Amino acid sequence: MARGLGKGIGALFPTETLEHLQPNEEQIEKIALQKLVVNPFQPRKLFDDEAITELAQSISEHGIIQPIVVRKKGKKYEIVVGERRFRAAKLANLEEIPAIVKDLTEEQMMELAILENLQREDLTPIEEAEAYESLMEKLNFTQEELAKRLGKSRPYITNHLRLLQLPDEVRDLVNSGQLSMGHGRTLLGLKNKRRIPEVANKVIKQSLNVRQLEVYIKQLNEEVSRETDKPKKKDIFVQATETQLREYFGTNVQIRKSKNKGKIEIEFYSEDDLERILEILQLEQE
């Protein structure tokens, strides 16, 4: 699934920030690799070793076509854009690399590093979610504002951010590709949150797809309900309706009926999650 930006960096920073990245032959310098340090704001945590090796082979044969972007800090240079090229250059045993040195603030450095990576399509869902979170915190954007700036739907942004509610060990499984984004979202519907890591490992061991995981979590949630409320077994119509509502709202939904009345319970796990559900219902918080 392509996850790049819809409107590009210019949608966020149409003038000032982009001027810092405009290449100019006179600005290109050769910088020793030993003087370079990675960007502390780099959102990418995982690098494909095979892809780096292929890039290193290309660099050995053709050289580095596009210079990296750096900023000077003390006696070192921090990489703003181009860490993959830097890693590949080291692998190719180069001693120096062409670079454009820019005078950037830490905020501009973070923004450009995140946006450059968001335009690629190989960020993991967790890395993408962390990038969105960083942009929202640093630029004081709401989810709605960020979605508009990036040309994304708000549910798209929200669904990614929800993944950050997963326990760290489960986020690592999504990051490594052992679990999909769909698995991660489904795991968040588990009532007993302490069992999420256990269920995540079961998914991997038994190679459960998302639909199978949904069925399993539904069974676990019903067990929790029996332990607490001891409800009567629901009829087939109610169960089918619950399934439809869970798929529609993207969270756990319970229908409870008594002799003369009933109620529908829609679970949410954060203020953002509540806003997402209210948006689906076309309501606004007062």
mmCIF file of C-alpha atoms in Angstrom:
data_model
loop_
_atom_site.group_PDB
_atom_site.id
_atom_site.type_symbol
_atom_site.label_atom_id
_atom_site.label_comp_id
_atom_site.label_asym_id
_atom_site.label_seq_id
_atom_site.Cartn_x
_atom_site.Cartn_y
_atom_site.Cartn_z
ATOM 1 C CA MET A 1 0.000 0.000 0.000
ATOM 2 C CA ALA A 2 1.404 3.383 -0.934
ATOM 3 C CA ARG A 3 1.688 5.661 2.033
ATOM 4 C CA GLY A 4 3.493 8.673 0.554
ATOM 5 C CA LEU A 5 2.357 12.229 1.000
ATOM 6 C CA GLY A 6 -0.566 13.338 -1.089
ATOM 7 C CA LYS A 7 0.619 16.909 -1.700
ATOM 8 C CA GLY A 8 4.344 16.781 -1.125
ATOM 9 C CA ILE A 9 6.568 18.863 1.132
ATOM 10 C CA GLY A 10 5.348 22.039 -0.500
ATOM 11 C CA ALA A 11 1.897 21.511 0.976
ATOM 12 C CA LEU A 12 3.361 22.049 4.422
ATOM 13 C CA PHE A 13 6.236 24.414 3.748
ATOM 14 C CA PRO A 14 5.626 26.227 0.467
ATOM 15 C CA THR A 15 8.389 28.842 0.690
ATOM 16 C CA GLU A 16 10.858 29.326 3.504
ATOM 17 C CA THR A 17 11.641 25.728 4.403
ATOM 18 C CA LEU A 18 11.853 24.552 0.810
ATOM 19 C CA GLU A 19 14.334 27.297 -0.019
ATOM 20 C CA HIS A 20 16.736 25.542 2.322
ATOM 21 C CA LEU A 21 16.663 22.474 0.082
ATOM 22 C CA GLN A 22 17.047 24.013 -3.357
ATOM 23 C CA PRO A 23 20.241 22.486 -4.852
ATOM 24 C CA ASN A 24 22.960 24.708 -6.212
ATOM 25 C CA GLU A 25 26.159 23.433 -7.800
ATOM 26 C CA GLU A 26 28.239 25.994 -5.918
ATOM 27 C CA GLN A 27 26.884 24.747 -2.591
ATOM 28 C CA ILE A 28 27.898 21.110 -3.082
ATOM 29 C CA GLU A 29 30.870 20.082 -0.950
ATOM 30 C CA LYS A 30 32.805 16.866 -0.477
ATOM 31 C CA ILE A 31 32.581 15.820 3.176
ATOM 32 C CA ALA A 32 34.481 12.987 4.829
ATOM 33 C CA LEU A 33 32.170 10.184 5.971
ATOM 34 C CA GLN A 34 33.848 10.154 9.381
ATOM 35 C CA LYS A 35 32.609 13.693 9.972
ATOM 36 C CA LEU A 36 28.962 12.746 9.401
ATOM 37 C CA VAL A 37 26.477 11.758 12.108
ATOM 38 C CA VAL A 38 22.919 10.535 11.587
ATOM 39 C CA ASN A 39 19.900 12.746 12.104
ATOM 40 C CA PRO A 40 18.596 12.394 15.684
ATOM 41 C CA PHE A 41 15.095 13.100 14.333
ATOM 42 C CA GLN A 42 15.208 10.324 11.729
ATOM 43 C CA PRO A 43 11.772 8.610 11.819
ATOM 44 C CA ARG A 44 13.051 5.499 10.021
ATOM 45 C CA LYS A 45 14.177 2.861 12.511
ATOM 46 C CA LEU A 46 14.609 -0.053 10.105
ATOM 47 C CA PHE A 47 16.781 -0.078 6.990
ATOM 48 C CA ASP A 48 16.582 -2.840 4.400
ATOM 49 C CA ASP A 49 20.079 -4.367 4.313
ATOM 50 C CA GLU A 50 19.516 -5.840 0.857
ATOM 51 C CA ALA A 51 18.403 -2.483 -0.553
ATOM 52 C CA ILE A 52 21.420 -0.748 1.026
ATOM 53 C CA THR A 53 23.710 -3.364 -0.515
ATOM 54 C CA GLU A 54 22.165 -2.826 -3.963
ATOM 55 C CA LEU A 55 22.561 0.932 -3.586
ATOM 56 C CA ALA A 56 26.192 0.475 -2.530
ATOM 57 C CA GLN A 57 26.845 -1.555 -5.693
ATOM 58 C CA SER A 58 25.258 1.176 -7.807
ATOM 59 C CA ILE A 59 27.348 3.821 -6.051
ATOM 60 C CA SER A 60 30.529 1.805 -6.665
ATOM 61 C CA GLU A 61 29.708 1.703 -10.360
ATOM 62 C CA HIS A 62 28.137 5.103 -11.025
ATOM 63 C CA GLY A 63 28.975 7.233 -7.991
ATOM 64 C CA ILE A 64 26.460 9.285 -5.967
ATOM 65 C CA ILE A 65 24.189 11.156 -8.361
ATOM 66 C CA GLN A 66 22.225 13.175 -5.808
ATOM 67 C CA PRO A 67 24.085 14.848 -2.915
ATOM 68 C CA ILE A 68 22.850 14.442 0.623
ATOM 69 C CA VAL A 69 21.733 17.435 2.719
ATOM 70 C CA VAL A 70 23.530 18.182 5.986
ATOM 71 C CA ARG A 71 23.869 20.898 8.574
ATOM 72 C CA LYS A 72 27.082 21.772 10.394
ATOM 73 C CA LYS A 73 27.123 21.209 14.126
ATOM 74 C CA GLY A 74 30.421 21.838 15.841
ATOM 75 C CA LYS A 75 33.130 19.889 14.038
ATOM 76 C CA LYS A 76 30.609 17.374 12.688
ATOM 77 C CA TYR A 77 27.811 17.424 10.114
ATOM 78 C CA GLU A 78 24.351 16.071 10.901
ATOM 79 C CA ILE A 79 22.536 14.338 8.055
ATOM 80 C CA VAL A 80 19.205 16.005 7.287
ATOM 81 C CA VAL A 81 18.273 14.023 4.172
ATOM 82 C CA GLY A 82 20.115 11.039 2.701
ATOM 83 C CA GLU A 83 20.953 8.551 5.439
ATOM 84 C CA ARG A 84 20.448 5.602 3.052
ATOM 85 C CA ARG A 85 23.021 7.082 0.669
ATOM 86 C CA PHE A 86 25.369 7.648 3.612
ATOM 87 C CA ARG A 87 25.039 4.022 4.761
ATOM 88 C CA ALA A 88 25.525 2.745 1.217
ATOM 89 C CA ALA A 89 28.577 4.991 0.720
ATOM 90 C CA LYS A 90 30.161 3.519 3.849
ATOM 91 C CA LEU A 91 29.422 0.028 2.558
ATOM 92 C CA ALA A 92 31.019 0.958 -0.769
ATOM 93 C CA ASN A 93 34.138 2.048 1.173
ATOM 94 C CA LEU A 94 33.959 5.658 0.032
ATOM 95 C CA GLU A 95 35.928 8.179 2.067
ATOM 96 C CA GLU A 96 33.780 11.201 1.261
ATOM 97 C CA ILE A 97 30.344 12.052 -0.078
ATOM 98 C CA PRO A 98 28.875 15.058 -1.957
ATOM 99 C CA ALA A 99 26.667 17.136 0.302
ATOM 100 C CA ILE A 100 24.752 20.393 0.393
ATOM 101 C CA VAL A 101 25.412 22.212 3.678
ATOM 102 C CA LYS A 102 22.401 24.127 4.924
ATOM 103 C CA ASP A 103 21.843 26.435 7.870
ATOM 104 C CA LEU A 104 18.798 24.844 9.523
ATOM 105 C CA THR A 105 17.195 25.100 12.927
ATOM 106 C CA GLU A 106 16.505 21.881 14.806
ATOM 107 C CA GLU A 107 12.792 22.313 14.068
ATOM 108 C CA GLN A 108 13.406 22.654 10.327
ATOM 109 C CA MET A 109 15.760 19.684 10.468
ATOM 110 C CA MET A 110 13.129 17.509 12.118
ATOM 111 C CA GLU A 111 10.394 18.638 9.729
ATOM 112 C CA LEU A 112 12.428 17.932 6.613
ATOM 113 C CA ALA A 113 13.660 14.558 7.844
ATOM 114 C CA ILE A 114 10.123 13.428 8.630
ATOM 115 C CA LEU A 115 8.579 14.779 5.446
ATOM 116 C CA GLU A 116 11.305 13.353 3.213
ATOM 117 C CA ASN A 117 10.669 9.925 4.690
ATOM 118 C CA LEU A 118 6.883 10.227 4.498
ATOM 119 C CA GLN A 119 7.165 10.707 0.755
ATOM 120 C CA ARG A 120 8.727 7.270 0.466
ATOM 121 C CA GLU A 121 6.480 4.217 0.402
ATOM 122 C CA ASP A 122 8.509 1.849 2.583
ATOM 123 C CA LEU A 123 7.986 3.277 6.054
ATOM 124 C CA THR A 124 6.394 0.760 8.395
ATOM 125 C CA PRO A 125 2.915 1.669 9.761
ATOM 126 C CA ILE A 126 4.512 2.323 13.168
ATOM 127 C CA GLU A 127 7.213 4.586 11.726
ATOM 128 C CA GLU A 128 4.542 6.446 9.766
ATOM 129 C CA ALA A 129 2.405 6.841 12.897
ATOM 130 C CA GLU A 130 5.388 8.146 14.871
ATOM 131 C CA ALA A 131 6.129 10.630 12.094
ATOM 132 C CA TYR A 132 2.548 11.917 12.212
ATOM 133 C CA GLU A 133 2.728 12.198 15.994
ATOM 134 C CA SER A 134 5.995 14.138 15.786
ATOM 135 C CA LEU A 135 4.566 16.577 13.235
ATOM 136 C CA MET A 136 1.462 17.135 15.362
ATOM 137 C CA GLU A 137 3.488 17.752 18.508
ATOM 138 C CA LYS A 138 6.139 19.947 16.903
ATOM 139 C CA LEU A 139 3.826 21.993 14.678
ATOM 140 C CA ASN A 140 0.803 21.968 17.001
ATOM 141 C CA PHE A 141 -1.439 20.445 14.335
ATOM 142 C CA THR A 142 -4.706 18.702 15.126
ATOM 143 C CA GLN A 143 -5.419 15.438 13.340
ATOM 144 C CA GLU A 144 -7.853 17.258 11.082
ATOM 145 C CA GLU A 145 -5.293 19.941 10.157
ATOM 146 C CA LEU A 146 -2.564 17.382 9.514
ATOM 147 C CA ALA A 147 -4.871 15.269 7.352
ATOM 148 C CA LYS A 148 -5.762 18.290 5.198
ATOM 149 C CA ARG A 149 -2.140 19.372 4.837
ATOM 150 C CA LEU A 150 -1.018 15.905 3.775
ATOM 151 C CA GLY A 151 -3.970 15.158 1.500
ATOM 152 C CA LYS A 152 -5.068 12.247 3.687
ATOM 153 C CA SER A 153 -8.411 11.411 5.266
ATOM 154 C CA ARG A 154 -8.676 11.924 8.978
ATOM 155 C CA PRO A 155 -9.529 8.237 9.633
ATOM 156 C CA TYR A 156 -6.315 7.328 7.784
ATOM 157 C CA ILE A 157 -4.270 9.472 10.197
ATOM 158 C CA THR A 158 -6.248 8.295 13.226
ATOM 159 C CA ASN A 159 -5.948 4.611 12.365
ATOM 160 C CA HIS A 160 -2.177 4.947 12.168
ATOM 161 C CA LEU A 161 -1.947 6.893 15.426
ATOM 162 C CA ARG A 162 -4.024 4.241 17.213
ATOM 163 C CA LEU A 163 -1.215 1.755 16.604
ATOM 164 C CA LEU A 164 0.909 3.725 19.066
ATOM 165 C CA GLN A 165 -1.401 2.437 21.832
ATOM 166 C CA LEU A 166 -0.004 -1.065 21.317
ATOM 167 C CA PRO A 167 2.547 -2.377 23.842
ATOM 168 C CA ASP A 168 6.145 -1.804 22.774
ATOM 169 C CA GLU A 169 6.826 -5.473 22.071
ATOM 170 C CA VAL A 170 3.792 -5.658 19.770
ATOM 171 C CA ARG A 171 4.757 -2.430 18.008
ATOM 172 C CA ASP A 172 8.112 -4.088 17.303
ATOM 173 C CA LEU A 173 6.281 -7.016 15.684
ATOM 174 C CA VAL A 174 4.394 -4.609 13.392
ATOM 175 C CA ASN A 175 7.639 -2.762 12.657
ATOM 176 C CA SER A 176 9.374 -5.978 11.638
ATOM 177 C CA GLY A 177 6.480 -7.032 9.397
ATOM 178 C CA GLN A 178 5.511 -10.067 11.486
ATOM 179 C CA LEU A 179 2.140 -8.427 12.127
ATOM 180 C CA SER A 180 0.215 -6.255 9.673
ATOM 181 C CA MET A 181 -1.432 -2.940 10.429
ATOM 182 C CA GLY A 182 -4.772 -4.769 10.299
ATOM 183 C CA HIS A 183 -3.565 -7.187 12.972
ATOM 184 C CA GLY A 184 -2.454 -4.277 15.139
ATOM 185 C CA ARG A 185 -5.773 -2.454 14.856
ATOM 186 C CA THR A 186 -7.702 -5.638 15.610
ATOM 187 C CA LEU A 187 -5.586 -6.385 18.690
ATOM 188 C CA LEU A 188 -6.622 -3.011 20.128
ATOM 189 C CA GLY A 189 -10.206 -4.330 20.274
ATOM 190 C CA LEU A 190 -9.206 -6.859 22.950
ATOM 191 C CA LYS A 191 -10.952 -6.036 26.228
ATOM 192 C CA ASN A 192 -8.204 -7.453 28.418
ATOM 193 C CA LYS A 193 -5.318 -5.268 27.217
ATOM 194 C CA ARG A 194 -2.796 -7.290 29.226
ATOM 195 C CA ARG A 195 -3.355 -10.216 26.874
ATOM 196 C CA ILE A 196 -2.415 -8.297 23.716
ATOM 197 C CA PRO A 197 1.222 -9.566 23.610
ATOM 198 C CA GLU A 198 0.062 -13.140 24.242
ATOM 199 C CA VAL A 199 -2.530 -12.981 21.462
ATOM 200 C CA ALA A 200 -0.036 -11.280 19.115
ATOM 201 C CA ASN A 201 2.367 -14.194 19.545
ATOM 202 C CA LYS A 202 -0.464 -16.627 18.880
ATOM 203 C CA VAL A 203 -1.186 -14.830 15.600
ATOM 204 C CA ILE A 204 2.417 -15.332 14.500
ATOM 205 C CA LYS A 205 2.707 -18.947 15.644
ATOM 206 C CA GLN A 206 -0.568 -19.978 14.019
ATOM 207 C CA SER A 207 -0.298 -17.640 10.999
ATOM 208 C CA LEU A 208 -3.743 -16.172 11.685
ATOM 209 C CA ASN A 209 -5.075 -13.677 9.163
ATOM 210 C CA VAL A 210 -6.949 -10.567 10.274
ATOM 211 C CA ARG A 211 -10.399 -12.164 9.898
ATOM 212 C CA GLN A 212 -9.370 -15.172 11.987
ATOM 213 C CA LEU A 213 -7.934 -12.839 14.616
ATOM 214 C CA GLU A 214 -11.216 -10.888 14.735
ATOM 215 C CA VAL A 215 -13.121 -14.106 15.410
ATOM 216 C CA TYR A 216 -10.651 -15.141 18.126
ATOM 217 C CA ILE A 217 -10.783 -11.741 19.849
ATOM 218 C CA LYS A 218 -14.562 -11.813 19.740
ATOM 219 C CA GLN A 219 -14.457 -15.142 21.594
ATOM 220 C CA LEU A 220 -12.034 -13.763 24.182
ATOM 221 C CA ASN A 221 -14.160 -10.650 24.714
ATOM 222 C CA GLU A 222 -17.273 -12.775 25.156
ATOM 223 C CA GLU A 223 -15.446 -14.796 27.806
ATOM 224 C CA VAL A 224 -14.631 -11.563 29.643
ATOM 225 C CA SER A 225 -18.288 -10.530 29.410
ATOM 226 C CA ARG A 226 -19.435 -13.877 30.822
ATOM 227 C CA GLU A 227 -17.020 -13.547 33.706
ATOM 228 C CA THR A 228 -18.294 -10.088 34.615
ATOM 229 C CA ASP A 229 -21.941 -9.821 33.573
ATOM 230 C CA LYS A 230 -22.893 -13.479 33.017
ATOM 231 C CA PRO A 231 -25.100 -12.504 30.050
ATOM 232 C CA LYS A 232 -27.453 -14.856 28.263
ATOM 233 C CA LYS A 233 -26.281 -16.239 24.940
ATOM 234 C CA LYS A 234 -27.046 -13.755 22.198
ATOM 235 C CA ASP A 235 -29.223 -14.730 19.295
ATOM 236 C CA ILE A 236 -27.766 -14.983 15.809
ATOM 237 C CA PHE A 237 -29.266 -11.652 14.693
ATOM 238 C CA VAL A 238 -27.641 -9.742 17.541
ATOM 239 C CA GLN A 239 -24.267 -11.414 16.930
ATOM 240 C CA ALA A 240 -24.399 -10.585 13.223
ATOM 241 C CA THR A 241 -25.333 -6.975 13.993
ATOM 242 C CA GLU A 242 -22.439 -6.686 16.457
ATOM 243 C CA THR A 243 -20.048 -7.932 13.796
ATOM 244 C CA GLN A 244 -21.312 -5.342 11.301
ATOM 245 C CA LEU A 245 -20.989 -2.536 13.853
ATOM 246 C CA ARG A 246 -17.454 -3.590 14.848
ATOM 247 C CA GLU A 247 -16.366 -3.462 11.222
ATOM 248 C CA TYR A 248 -18.088 -0.100 10.706
ATOM 249 C CA PHE A 249 -16.637 1.626 13.771
ATOM 250 C CA GLY A 250 -13.275 -0.202 13.815
ATOM 251 C CA THR A 251 -13.582 -1.008 17.515
ATOM 252 C CA ASN A 252 -15.364 -3.385 19.903
ATOM 253 C CA VAL A 253 -19.160 -2.999 19.979
ATOM 254 C CA GLN A 254 -21.534 -4.842 22.312
ATOM 255 C CA ILE A 255 -25.336 -5.048 22.090
ATOM 256 C CA ARG A 256 -26.976 -5.791 25.416
ATOM 257 C CA LYS A 257 -30.696 -6.636 25.629
ATOM 258 C CA SER A 258 -32.971 -7.101 28.597
ATOM 259 C CA LYS A 259 -36.683 -7.800 28.737
ATOM 260 C CA ASN A 260 -37.891 -4.268 28.087
ATOM 261 C CA LYS A 261 -34.860 -2.383 26.834
ATOM 262 C CA GLY A 262 -31.398 -2.661 25.305
ATOM 263 C CA LYS A 263 -28.237 -0.677 24.764
ATOM 264 C CA ILE A 264 -25.314 -0.487 22.351
ATOM 265 C CA GLU A 265 -21.827 -0.010 23.808
ATOM 266 C CA ILE A 266 -19.089 1.379 21.534
ATOM 267 C CA GLU A 267 -15.626 1.240 23.069
ATOM 268 C CA PHE A 268 -12.942 3.876 22.572
ATOM 269 C CA TYR A 269 -9.406 4.001 23.927
ATOM 270 C CA SER A 270 -8.371 7.662 23.770
ATOM 271 C CA GLU A 271 -9.738 11.139 23.115
ATOM 272 C CA ASP A 272 -8.637 10.862 19.474
ATOM 273 C CA ASP A 273 -10.415 7.529 19.174
ATOM 274 C CA LEU A 274 -13.593 9.091 20.587
ATOM 275 C CA GLU A 275 -13.342 11.954 18.078
ATOM 276 C CA ARG A 276 -12.953 9.431 15.268
ATOM 277 C CA ILE A 277 -16.141 7.621 16.338
ATOM 278 C CA LEU A 278 -18.058 10.886 16.727
ATOM 279 C CA GLU A 279 -16.932 11.860 13.246
ATOM 280 C CA ILE A 280 -18.361 8.620 11.891
ATOM 281 C CA LEU A 281 -21.613 9.432 13.705
ATOM 282 C CA GLN A 282 -21.372 12.988 12.293
ATOM 283 C CA LEU A 283 -21.371 14.497 15.776
ATOM 284 C CA GLU A 284 -19.070 17.102 17.320
ATOM 285 C CA GLN A 285 -17.861 17.420 20.890
ATOM 286 C CA GLU A 286 -19.095 20.488 22.656
#
